[in-house]
Coordinates of C-alpha atoms and ligand atoms in Angstrom, one line a residue:
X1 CA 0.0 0.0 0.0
X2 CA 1.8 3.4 -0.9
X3 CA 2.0 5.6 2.2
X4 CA -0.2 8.5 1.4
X5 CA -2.7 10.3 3.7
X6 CA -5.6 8.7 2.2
X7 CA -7.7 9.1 5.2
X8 CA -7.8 13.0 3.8
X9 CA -9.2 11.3 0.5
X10 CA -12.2 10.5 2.3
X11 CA -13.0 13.7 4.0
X12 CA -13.6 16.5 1.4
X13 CA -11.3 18.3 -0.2
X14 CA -9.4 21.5 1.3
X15 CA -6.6 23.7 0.2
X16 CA -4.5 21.0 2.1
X17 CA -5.3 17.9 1.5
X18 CA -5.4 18.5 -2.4
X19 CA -1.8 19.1 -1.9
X20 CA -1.6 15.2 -1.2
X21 CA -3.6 13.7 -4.3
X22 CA -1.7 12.2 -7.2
X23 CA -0.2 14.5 -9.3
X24 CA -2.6 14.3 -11.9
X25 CA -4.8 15.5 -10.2
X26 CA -3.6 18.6 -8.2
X27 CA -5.1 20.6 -11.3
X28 CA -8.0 19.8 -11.4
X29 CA -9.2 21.1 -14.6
X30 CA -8.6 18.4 -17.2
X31 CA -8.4 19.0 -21.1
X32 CA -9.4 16.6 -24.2
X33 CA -6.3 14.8 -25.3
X34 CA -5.9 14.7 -29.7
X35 CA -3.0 14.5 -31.4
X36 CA -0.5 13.4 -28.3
X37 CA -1.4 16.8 -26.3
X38 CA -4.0 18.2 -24.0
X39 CA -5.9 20.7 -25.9
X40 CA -9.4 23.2 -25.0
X41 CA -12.5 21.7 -26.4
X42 CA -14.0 24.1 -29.0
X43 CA -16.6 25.3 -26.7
X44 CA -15.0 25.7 -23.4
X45 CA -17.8 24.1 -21.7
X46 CA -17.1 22.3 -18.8
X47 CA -18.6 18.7 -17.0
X48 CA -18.0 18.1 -12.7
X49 CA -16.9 14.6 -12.0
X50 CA -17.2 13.9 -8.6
X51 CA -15.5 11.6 -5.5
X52 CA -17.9 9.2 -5.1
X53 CA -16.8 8.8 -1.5
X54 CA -17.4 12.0 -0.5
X55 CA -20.2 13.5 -2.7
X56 CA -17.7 16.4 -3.7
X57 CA -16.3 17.6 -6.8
X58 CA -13.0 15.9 -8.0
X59 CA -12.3 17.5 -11.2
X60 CA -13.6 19.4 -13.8
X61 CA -13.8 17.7 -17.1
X62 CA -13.9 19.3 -20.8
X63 CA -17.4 19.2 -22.4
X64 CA -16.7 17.9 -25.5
X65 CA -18.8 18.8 -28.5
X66 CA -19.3 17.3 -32.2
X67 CA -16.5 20.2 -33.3
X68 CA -14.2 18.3 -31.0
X69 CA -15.5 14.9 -32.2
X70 CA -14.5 16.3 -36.0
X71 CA -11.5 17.5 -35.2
X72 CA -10.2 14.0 -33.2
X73 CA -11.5 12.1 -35.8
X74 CA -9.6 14.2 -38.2
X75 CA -6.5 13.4 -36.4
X76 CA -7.0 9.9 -35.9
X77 CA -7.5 9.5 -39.7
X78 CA -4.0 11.4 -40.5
X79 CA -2.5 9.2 -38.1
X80 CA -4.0 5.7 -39.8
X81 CA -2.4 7.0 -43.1
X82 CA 1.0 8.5 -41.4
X83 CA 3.8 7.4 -39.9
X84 CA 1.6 4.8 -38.0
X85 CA 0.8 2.9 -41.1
X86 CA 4.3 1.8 -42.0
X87 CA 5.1 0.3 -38.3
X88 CA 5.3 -3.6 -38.9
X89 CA 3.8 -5.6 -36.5
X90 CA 6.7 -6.5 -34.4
X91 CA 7.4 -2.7 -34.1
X92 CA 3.4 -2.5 -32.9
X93 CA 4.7 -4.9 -30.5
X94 CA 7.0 -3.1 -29.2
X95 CA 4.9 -0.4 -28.4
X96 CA 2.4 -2.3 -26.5
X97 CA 4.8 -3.5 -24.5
X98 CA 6.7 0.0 -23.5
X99 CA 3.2 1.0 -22.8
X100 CA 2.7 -2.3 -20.7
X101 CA 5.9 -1.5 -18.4
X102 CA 5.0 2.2 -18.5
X103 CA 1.7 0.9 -16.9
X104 CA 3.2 -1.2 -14.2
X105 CA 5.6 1.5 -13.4
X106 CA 2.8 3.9 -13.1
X107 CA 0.5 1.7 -11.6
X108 CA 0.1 3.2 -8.0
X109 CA -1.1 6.4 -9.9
X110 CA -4.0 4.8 -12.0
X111 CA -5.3 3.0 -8.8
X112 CA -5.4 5.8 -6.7
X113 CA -7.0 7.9 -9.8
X114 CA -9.3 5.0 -10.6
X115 CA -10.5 4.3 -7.0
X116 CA -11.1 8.1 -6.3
X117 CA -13.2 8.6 -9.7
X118 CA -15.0 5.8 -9.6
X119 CA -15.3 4.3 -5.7
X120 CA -13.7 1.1 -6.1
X121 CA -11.4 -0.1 -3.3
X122 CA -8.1 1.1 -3.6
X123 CA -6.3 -2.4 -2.8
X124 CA -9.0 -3.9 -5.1
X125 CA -7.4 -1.7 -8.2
X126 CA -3.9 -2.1 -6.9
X127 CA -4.6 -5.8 -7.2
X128 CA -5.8 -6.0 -11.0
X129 CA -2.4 -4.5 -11.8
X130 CA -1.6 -8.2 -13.3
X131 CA -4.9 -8.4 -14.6
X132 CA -4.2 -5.3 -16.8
X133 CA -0.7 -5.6 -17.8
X134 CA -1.5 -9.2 -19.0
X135 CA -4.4 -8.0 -21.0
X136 CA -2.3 -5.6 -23.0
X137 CA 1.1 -7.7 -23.1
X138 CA -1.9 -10.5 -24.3
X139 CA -3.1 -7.6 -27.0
X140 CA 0.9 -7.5 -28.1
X141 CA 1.3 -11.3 -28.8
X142 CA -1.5 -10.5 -31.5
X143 CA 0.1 -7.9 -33.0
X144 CA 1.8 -11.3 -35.0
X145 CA -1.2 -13.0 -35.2
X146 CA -3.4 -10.5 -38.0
X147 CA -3.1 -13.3 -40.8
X148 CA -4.8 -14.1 -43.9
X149 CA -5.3 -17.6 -45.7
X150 CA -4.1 -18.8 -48.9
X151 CA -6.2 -21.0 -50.8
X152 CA -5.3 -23.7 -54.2
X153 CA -6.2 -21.4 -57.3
X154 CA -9.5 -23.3 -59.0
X155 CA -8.1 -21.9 -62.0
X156 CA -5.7 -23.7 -64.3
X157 CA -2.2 -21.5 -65.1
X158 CA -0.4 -19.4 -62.3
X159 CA -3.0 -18.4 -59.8
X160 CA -3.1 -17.8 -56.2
X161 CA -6.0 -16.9 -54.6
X162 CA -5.7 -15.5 -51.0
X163 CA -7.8 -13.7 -48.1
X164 CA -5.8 -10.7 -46.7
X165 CA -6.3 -8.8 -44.0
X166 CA -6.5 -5.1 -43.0
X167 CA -6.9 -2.8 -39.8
X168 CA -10.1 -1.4 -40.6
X169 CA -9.3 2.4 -39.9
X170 CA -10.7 4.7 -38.0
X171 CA -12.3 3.0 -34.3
X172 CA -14.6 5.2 -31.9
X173 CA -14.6 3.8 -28.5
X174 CA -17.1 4.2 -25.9
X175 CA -17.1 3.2 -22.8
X176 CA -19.0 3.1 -19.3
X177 CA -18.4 4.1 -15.8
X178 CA -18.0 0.6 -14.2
X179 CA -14.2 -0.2 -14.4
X180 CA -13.1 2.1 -17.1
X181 CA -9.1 1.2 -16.3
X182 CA -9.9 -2.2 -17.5
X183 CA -12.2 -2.0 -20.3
X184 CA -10.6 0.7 -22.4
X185 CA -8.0 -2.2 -22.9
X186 CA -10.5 -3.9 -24.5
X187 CA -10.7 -1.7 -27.3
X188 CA -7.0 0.1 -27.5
X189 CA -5.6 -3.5 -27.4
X190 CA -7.1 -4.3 -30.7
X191 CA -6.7 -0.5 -32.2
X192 CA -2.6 -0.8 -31.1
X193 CA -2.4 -4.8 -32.1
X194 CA -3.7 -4.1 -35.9
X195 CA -2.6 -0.6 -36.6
X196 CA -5.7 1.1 -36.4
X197 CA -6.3 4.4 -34.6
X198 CA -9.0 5.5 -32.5
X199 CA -10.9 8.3 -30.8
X200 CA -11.8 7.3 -27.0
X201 CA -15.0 8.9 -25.5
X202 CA -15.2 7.5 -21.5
X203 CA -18.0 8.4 -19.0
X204 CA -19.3 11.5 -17.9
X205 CA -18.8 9.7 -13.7
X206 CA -15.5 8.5 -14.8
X207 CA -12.8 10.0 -17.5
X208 CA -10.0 10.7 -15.5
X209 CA -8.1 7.0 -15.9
X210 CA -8.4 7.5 -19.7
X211 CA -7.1 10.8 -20.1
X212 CA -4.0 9.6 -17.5
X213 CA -3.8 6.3 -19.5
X214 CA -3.1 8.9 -23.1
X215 CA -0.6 10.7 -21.0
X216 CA 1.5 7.6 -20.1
X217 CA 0.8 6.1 -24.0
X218 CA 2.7 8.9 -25.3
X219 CA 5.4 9.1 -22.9
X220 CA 5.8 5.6 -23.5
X221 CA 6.3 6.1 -27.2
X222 CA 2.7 5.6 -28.6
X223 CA 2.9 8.0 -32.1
X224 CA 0.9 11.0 -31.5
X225 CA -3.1 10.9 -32.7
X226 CA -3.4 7.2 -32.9
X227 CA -4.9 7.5 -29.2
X228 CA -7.4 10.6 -28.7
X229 CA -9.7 11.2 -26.0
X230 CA -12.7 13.3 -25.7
X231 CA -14.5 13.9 -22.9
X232 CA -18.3 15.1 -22.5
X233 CA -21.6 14.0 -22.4
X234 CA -23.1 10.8 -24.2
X235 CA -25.8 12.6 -26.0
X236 CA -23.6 14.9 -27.4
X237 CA -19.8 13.8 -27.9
X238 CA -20.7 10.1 -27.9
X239 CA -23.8 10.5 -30.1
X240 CA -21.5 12.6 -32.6
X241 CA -18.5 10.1 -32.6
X242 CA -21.2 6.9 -33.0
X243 CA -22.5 9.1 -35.9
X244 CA -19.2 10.3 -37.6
X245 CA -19.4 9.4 -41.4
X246 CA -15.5 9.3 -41.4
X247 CA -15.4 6.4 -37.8
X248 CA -15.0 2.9 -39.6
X249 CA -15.6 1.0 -36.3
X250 CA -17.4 1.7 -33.2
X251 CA -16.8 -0.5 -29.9
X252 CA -18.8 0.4 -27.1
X253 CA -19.5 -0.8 -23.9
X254 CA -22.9 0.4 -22.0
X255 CA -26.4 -0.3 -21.3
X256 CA -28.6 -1.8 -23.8
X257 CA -30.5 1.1 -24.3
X258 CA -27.6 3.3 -25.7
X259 CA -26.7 0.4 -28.2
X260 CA -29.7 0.7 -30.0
X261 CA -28.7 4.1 -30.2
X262 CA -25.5 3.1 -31.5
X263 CA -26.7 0.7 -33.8
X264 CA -29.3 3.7 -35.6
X265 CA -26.1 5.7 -36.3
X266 CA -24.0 3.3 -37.5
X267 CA -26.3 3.1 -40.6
X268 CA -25.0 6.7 -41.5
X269 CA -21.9 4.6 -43.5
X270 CA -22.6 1.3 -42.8
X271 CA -19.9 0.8 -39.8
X272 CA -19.2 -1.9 -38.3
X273 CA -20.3 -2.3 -34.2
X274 CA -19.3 -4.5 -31.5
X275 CA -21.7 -4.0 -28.8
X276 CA -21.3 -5.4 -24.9
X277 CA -24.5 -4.6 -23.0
X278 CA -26.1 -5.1 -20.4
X279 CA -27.1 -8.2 -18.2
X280 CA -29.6 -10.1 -15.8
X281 CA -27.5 -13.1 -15.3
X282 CA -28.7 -16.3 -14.1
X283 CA -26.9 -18.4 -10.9
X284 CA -28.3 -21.6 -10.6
X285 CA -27.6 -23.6 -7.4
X286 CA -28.7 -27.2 -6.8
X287 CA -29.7 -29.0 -4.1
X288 CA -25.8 -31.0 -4.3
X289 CA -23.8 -27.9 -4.3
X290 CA -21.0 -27.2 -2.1
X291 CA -22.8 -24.7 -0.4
X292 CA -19.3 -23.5 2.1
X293 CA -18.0 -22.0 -1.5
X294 CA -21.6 -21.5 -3.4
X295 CA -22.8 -19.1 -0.7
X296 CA -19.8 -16.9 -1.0
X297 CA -19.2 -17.4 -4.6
X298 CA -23.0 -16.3 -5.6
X299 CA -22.6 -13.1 -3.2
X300 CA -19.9 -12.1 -4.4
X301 CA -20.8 -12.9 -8.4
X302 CA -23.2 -9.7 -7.6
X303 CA -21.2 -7.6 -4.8
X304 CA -17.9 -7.0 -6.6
X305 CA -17.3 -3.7 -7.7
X306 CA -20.5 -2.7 -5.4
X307 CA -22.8 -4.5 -7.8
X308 CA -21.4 -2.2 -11.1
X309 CA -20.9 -5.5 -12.8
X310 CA -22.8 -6.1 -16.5
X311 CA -22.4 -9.6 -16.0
X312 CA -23.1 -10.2 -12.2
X313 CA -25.6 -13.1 -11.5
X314 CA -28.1 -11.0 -9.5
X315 CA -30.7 -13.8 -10.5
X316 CA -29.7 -16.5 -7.8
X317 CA -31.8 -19.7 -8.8
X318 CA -32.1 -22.0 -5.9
X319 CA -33.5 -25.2 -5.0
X320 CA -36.4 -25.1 -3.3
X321 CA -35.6 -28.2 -1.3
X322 CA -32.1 -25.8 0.3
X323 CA -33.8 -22.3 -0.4
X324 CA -34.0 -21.6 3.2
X325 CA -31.1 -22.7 3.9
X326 CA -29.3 -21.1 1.2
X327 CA -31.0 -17.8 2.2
X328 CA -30.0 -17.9 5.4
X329 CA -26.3 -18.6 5.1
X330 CA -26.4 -16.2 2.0
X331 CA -28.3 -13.1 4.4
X332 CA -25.3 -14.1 6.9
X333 CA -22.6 -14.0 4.9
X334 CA -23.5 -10.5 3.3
X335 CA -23.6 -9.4 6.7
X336 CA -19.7 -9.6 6.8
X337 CA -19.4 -8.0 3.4
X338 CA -17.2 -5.1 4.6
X339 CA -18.9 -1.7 2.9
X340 CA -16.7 1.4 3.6
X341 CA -14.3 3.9 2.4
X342 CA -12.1 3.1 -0.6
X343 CA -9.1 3.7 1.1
X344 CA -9.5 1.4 4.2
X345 CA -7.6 -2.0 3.7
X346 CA -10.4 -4.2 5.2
X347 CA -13.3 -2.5 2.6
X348 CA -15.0 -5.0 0.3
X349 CA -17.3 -2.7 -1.2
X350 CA -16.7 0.7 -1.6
X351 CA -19.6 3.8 -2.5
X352 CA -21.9 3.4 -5.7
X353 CA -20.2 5.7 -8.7
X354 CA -23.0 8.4 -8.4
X355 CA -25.6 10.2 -6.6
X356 CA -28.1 9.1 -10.0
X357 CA -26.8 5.5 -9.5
X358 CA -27.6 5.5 -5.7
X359 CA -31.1 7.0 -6.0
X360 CA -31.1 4.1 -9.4
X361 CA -30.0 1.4 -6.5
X362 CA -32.3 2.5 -3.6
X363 CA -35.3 3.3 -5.7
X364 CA -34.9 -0.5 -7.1
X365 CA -34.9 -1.5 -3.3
X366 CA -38.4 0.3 -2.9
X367 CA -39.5 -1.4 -5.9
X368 CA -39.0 -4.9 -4.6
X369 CA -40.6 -4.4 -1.1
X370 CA -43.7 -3.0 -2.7
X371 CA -43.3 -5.8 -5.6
X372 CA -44.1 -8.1 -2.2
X373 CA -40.4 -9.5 -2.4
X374 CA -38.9 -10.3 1.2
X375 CA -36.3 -8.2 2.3
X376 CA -34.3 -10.3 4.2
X377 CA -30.7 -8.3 4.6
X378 CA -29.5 -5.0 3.7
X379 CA -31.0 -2.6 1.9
X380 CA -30.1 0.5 3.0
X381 CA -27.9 3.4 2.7
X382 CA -24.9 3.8 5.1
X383 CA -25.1 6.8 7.4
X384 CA -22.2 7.9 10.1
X385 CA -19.5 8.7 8.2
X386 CA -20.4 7.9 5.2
X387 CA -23.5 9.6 4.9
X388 CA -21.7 12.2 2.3
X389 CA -20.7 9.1 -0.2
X390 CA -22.9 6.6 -1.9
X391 CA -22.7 3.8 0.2
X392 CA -25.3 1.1 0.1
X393 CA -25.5 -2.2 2.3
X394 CA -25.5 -5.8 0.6
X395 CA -29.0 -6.6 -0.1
X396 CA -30.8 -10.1 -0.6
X397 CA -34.2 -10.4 -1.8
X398 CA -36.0 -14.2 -1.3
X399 CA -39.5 -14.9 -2.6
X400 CA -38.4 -13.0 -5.7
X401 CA -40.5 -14.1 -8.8
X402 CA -39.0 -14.0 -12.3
X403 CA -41.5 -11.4 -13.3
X404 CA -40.9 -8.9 -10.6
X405 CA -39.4 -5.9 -11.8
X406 CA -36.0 -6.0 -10.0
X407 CA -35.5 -10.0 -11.6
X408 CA -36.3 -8.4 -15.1
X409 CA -34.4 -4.6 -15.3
X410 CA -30.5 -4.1 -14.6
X411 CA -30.3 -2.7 -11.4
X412 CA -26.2 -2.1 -11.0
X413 CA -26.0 -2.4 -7.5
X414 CA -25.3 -4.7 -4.7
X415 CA -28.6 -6.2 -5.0
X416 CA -29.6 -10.0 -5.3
X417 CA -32.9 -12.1 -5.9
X418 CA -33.3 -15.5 -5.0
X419 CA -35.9 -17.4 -6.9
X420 CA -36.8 -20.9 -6.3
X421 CA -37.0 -23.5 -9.0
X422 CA -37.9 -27.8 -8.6
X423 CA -36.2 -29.0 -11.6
X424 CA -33.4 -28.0 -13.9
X425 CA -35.7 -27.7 -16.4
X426 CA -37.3 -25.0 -14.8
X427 CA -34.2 -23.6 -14.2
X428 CA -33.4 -23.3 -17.1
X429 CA -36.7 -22.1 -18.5
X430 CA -36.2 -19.5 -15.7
X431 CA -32.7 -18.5 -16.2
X432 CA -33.7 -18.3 -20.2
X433 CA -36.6 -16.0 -19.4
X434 CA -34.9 -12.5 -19.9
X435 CA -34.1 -10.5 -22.9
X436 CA -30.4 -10.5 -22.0
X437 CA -27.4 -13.0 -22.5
X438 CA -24.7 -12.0 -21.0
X439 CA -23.6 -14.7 -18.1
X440 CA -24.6 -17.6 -16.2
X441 CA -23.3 -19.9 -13.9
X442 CA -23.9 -23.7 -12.6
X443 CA -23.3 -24.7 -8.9
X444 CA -23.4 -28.7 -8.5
X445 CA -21.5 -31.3 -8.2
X446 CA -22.5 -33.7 -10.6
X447 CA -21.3 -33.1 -14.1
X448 CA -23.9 -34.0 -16.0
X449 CA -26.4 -31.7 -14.1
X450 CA -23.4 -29.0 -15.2
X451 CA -23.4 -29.8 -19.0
X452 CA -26.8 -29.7 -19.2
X453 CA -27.1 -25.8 -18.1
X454 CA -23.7 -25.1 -19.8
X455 CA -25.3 -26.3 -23.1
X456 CA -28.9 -25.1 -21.9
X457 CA -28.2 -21.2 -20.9
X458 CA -28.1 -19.0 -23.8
X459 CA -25.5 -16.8 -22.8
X460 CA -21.8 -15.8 -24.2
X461 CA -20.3 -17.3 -20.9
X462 CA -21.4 -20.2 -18.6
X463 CA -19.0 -20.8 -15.2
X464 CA -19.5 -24.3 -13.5
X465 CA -18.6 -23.7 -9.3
X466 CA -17.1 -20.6 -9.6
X467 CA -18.4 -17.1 -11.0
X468 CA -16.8 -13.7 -13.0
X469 CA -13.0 -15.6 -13.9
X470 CA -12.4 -13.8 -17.6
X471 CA -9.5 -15.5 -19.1
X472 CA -8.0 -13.4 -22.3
X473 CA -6.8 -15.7 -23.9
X474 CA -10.3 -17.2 -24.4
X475 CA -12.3 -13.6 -23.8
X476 CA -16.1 -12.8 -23.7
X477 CA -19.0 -11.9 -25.5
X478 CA -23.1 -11.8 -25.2
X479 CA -26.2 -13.0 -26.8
X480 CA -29.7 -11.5 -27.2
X481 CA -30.0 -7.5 -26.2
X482 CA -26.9 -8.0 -24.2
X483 CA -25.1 -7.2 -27.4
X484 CA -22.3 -9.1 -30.1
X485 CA -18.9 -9.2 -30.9
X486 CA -16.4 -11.2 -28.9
X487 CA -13.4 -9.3 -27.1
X488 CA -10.5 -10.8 -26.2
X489 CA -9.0 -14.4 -27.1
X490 CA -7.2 -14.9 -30.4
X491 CA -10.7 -13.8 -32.6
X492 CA -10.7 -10.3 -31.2
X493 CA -8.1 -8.6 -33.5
X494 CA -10.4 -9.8 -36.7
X495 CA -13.0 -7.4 -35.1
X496 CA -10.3 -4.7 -36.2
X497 CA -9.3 -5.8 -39.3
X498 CA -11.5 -6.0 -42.7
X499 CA -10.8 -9.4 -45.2
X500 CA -9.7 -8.6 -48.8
X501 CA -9.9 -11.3 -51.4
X502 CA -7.1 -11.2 -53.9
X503 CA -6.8 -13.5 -56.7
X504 CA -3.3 -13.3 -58.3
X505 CA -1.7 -14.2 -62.2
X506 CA 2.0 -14.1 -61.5
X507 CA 2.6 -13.9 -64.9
Ligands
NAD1 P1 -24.6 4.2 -20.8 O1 -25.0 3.4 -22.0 O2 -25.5 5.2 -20.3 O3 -23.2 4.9 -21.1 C1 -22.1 4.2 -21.6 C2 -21.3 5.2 -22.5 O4 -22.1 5.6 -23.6 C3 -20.9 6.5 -21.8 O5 -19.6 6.9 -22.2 C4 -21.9 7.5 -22.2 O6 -21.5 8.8 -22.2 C5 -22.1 7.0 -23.7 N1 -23.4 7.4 -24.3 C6 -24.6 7.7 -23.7 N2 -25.5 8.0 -24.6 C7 -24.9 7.9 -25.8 C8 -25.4 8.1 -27.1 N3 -26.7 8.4 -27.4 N4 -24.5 7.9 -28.1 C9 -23.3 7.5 -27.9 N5 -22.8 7.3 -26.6 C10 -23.6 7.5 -25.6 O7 -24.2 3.1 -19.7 P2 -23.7 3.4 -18.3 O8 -24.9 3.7 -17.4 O9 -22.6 4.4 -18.3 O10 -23.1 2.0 -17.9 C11 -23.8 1.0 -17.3 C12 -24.2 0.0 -18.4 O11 -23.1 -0.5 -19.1 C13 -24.9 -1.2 -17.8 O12 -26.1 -1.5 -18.6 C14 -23.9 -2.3 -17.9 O13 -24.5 -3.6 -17.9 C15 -23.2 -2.0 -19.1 N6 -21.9 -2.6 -19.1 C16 -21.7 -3.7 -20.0 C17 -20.4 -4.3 -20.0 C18 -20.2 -5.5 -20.9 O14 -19.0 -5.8 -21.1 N7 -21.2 -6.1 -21.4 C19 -19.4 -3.8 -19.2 C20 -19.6 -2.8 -18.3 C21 -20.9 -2.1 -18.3

């Protein structure tokens, strides 16, 4: 743990204790980042993001507008056909992995940035510092691996035919609140692995790791305009980059509802869209599980990251024959989920991102009791203390049914509902139920109970006895209005690159 006065983190902000923040964040005023330097948006409007721990301001953001949208893009465009075009993939290599140690040797910055925009514990962040680095050094091993085919000519004299491959251009990025240190990696690491360039546009709740991640890009020797970042609101600076005629590819990340937004304006010139979306995923326990690690492993498949998970399995399927005996260990266990500030090593859970995402959270709660769920622990916010922040407690809901509002609608907090079911048919009928397919998971211990939800849940990822584990190497995706397009594992650069057939007379 690096020895800074956290505990002034918590309180709010004076003259004093600003002194002891990370450098990047002593000024807080923060500028859009095009063309490998901060710059004014056209405007000069400006967007508060605040400490979720305290309720207070923590910067003040540029409120990008579709001038600065134009004017990134028009960079990022240059850059695709400079300098940035000629580097072989080796040499892209290279650059992912300066920017991988520049990272790592930066590390203790972009947690404490990270956990003071968005909430998240600060050990928790410090702790995903392999998680990260591996992602991107993953991200440079396919920088060798964007590959075409060759194929036996059909035709009689000296043909080849053959499939190449190229990056696809021009990539807008958008991205959520949630863990925003993490999942702009799943875009930049296929923009820097294929030789594409992008424009970035993060959350209004949380920019600041992105426009500290461009900063230590560049020093590490990323070419200037192949990374730009503008901040600003979604309706404006991401609806202008989704709709850009001159954006080849847009990646986003966010709630179901802005993709079909997304999915309107890509029809302005036909671009191509990954979407990951949002998620009401199903964890089915049975009657054989081993309930010492289910108990825990359910709770905390919705708690981590305070519940701001898309693929958290806040629909906990149980069977009836152990329901109450399920709820009960699951209501006492929550009890000693730790919820407190960020900076205190024993925290589990630290505050919801925003004051609109705690009134989101606590207005669900209302909806459940008056729904006629059973409130059985939690469900409330957290005075004392932390009455400034956006704490809320652990909360478990039993007697849930699958048509109650908070089983059906993301609610993005530490919220659970336990449903009963008789038969894994049922289950799975239940678990199927929903118009998202995002995650799902399978306590039990006999295997063939296991395959048959595996193969049964239509989802883009299933876990047997454990829950959340995202190995890159193999990635993630979703199904149904939880989005498409796979990110990570070996298929993800294709996303990024576009397939030329060539057919060749050598002579
Ligand atoms: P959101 O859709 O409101 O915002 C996401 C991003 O889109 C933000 O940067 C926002 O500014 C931008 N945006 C908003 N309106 C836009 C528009 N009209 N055009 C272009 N961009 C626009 O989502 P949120 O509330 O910030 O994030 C929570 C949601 O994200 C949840 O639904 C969650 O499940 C989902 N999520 C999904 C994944 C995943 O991998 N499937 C990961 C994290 C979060």
């Amino acid at each position: 743990m690096p020895k800074l006065p956290f505990e002034d983190w918590i309180k709010p902000l004076t003259k004093d204790t600003i002194a002891t923040l990370p450098s990047f964040l002593r000024n807080s005023a923060k500028q859009l980042y095009i063309d490998g330097r901060e710059q004014p948006c056209a405007e000069g409007g400006t967007l508060e993001t605040y400490n979720p721990a305290t309720g207070q301001v923590l910067a003040t953001l540029a409120r990008g507008t579709s001038e600065d949208i134009d004017r990134a893009v028009a960079v990022a465009r240059a850059a695709f056909n400079g300098p940035w075009s000629e580097y072989t993939p080796a040499e892209r290599q290279g650059v992912l992995l300066s920017i991988a140690d520049a990272i790592e040797a930066n590390f203790e910055e972009f947690a404490q940035v990270e956990s003071l925009d968005v909430g998240v514990p600060l050990h928790r962040v410090l702790g995903m510092k392999g998680a990260i680095t591996n992602i991107i050094r993953f991200f440079a091993s396919q920088a060798l691996q964007c590959r075409g085919e060759t194929f036996d000519s059909p035709y009689k004299g000296d043909f080849t035919s053959m499939i190449l491959k190229a990056p696809v251009g021009v990539v807008g990025g958008i991205i959520p609140w949630n863990a925003p240190l993490i999942s702009i990696w799943w875009i930049l690491g296929g923009v820097l692995a294929t030789g594409c360039t992008t424009v970035i546009k993060p959350a209004e709740d949380a920019s600041l790791s992105a426009l500290l991640m461009a900063r230590v890009m560049s020093e590490a020797g990323l070419p200037d305009g192949v990374v730009n970042i503008v901040t600003g609101a979604g309706s404006v600076a991401g609806s202008a980059l989704a709709h850009h005629p001159d954006v080849d590819r847009i990646a986003f990340t966010g709630s179901t509802a802005t993709g079909r937004e997304i999915i309107k304006a890509s029809a302005v010139n036909m671009k191509r869209v990954q979407l990951e979306l949002g998620g009401k995923s199903p964890d089915i326990i049975f009657d054989d599980a081993d309930l010492e690690r289910a108990v825990p492993g359910a709770a905390m498949g919705v708690y981590s990251n305070s519940g701001q998970i898309c693929f958290a399995g806040t629909r906990v399927f149980v069977q009836r024959s152990i329901q109450d005996e399920f709820v009960e260990k699951l209501s006492a266990f929550s009890k000693t989920v730790k919820v407190g500030a960020p900076t205190a090593q024993d925290t589990m859970l630290g505050p919801l991102v925003s004051q609109a995402q705690l009134d989101r959270v606590m207005g669900y709660i209302q909806i459940g009791q008056d729904e006629g769920a059973k409130l059985v622990s939690g469900g409330n916010r957290l005075g004392g203390d932390l009455a400034s922040g956006y704490y809320v407690e652990p909360t478990v809901f039993s007697g849930v049914s699958n048509d109650m509002r908070i089983a059906r609608e993301e609610i993005f907090g530490p919220v659970i509902s336990v449903i009963p079911f008789d038969t894994a048919e049922e289950a799975l009928a239940l678990a199927n139920d929903t118009e998202y397919g995002l995650g799902g998971a399978v306590w039990t211990q006999n295997l063939g109970r296991a395959m048959k939800m595996v193969h049964g849940i239509k989802a883009g990822q299933v876990w047997v006895n454990c829950y959340g584990l995202i190995d890159p190497m193999v990635g993630f995706g979703g199904v149904k209005s939880s989005g498409y397009g796979w990110k990570g594992g070996t298929r993800h650069v294709d996303g990024y690159l576009y397939e030329k057939a060539v057919t060749l007379k050598a002579s």
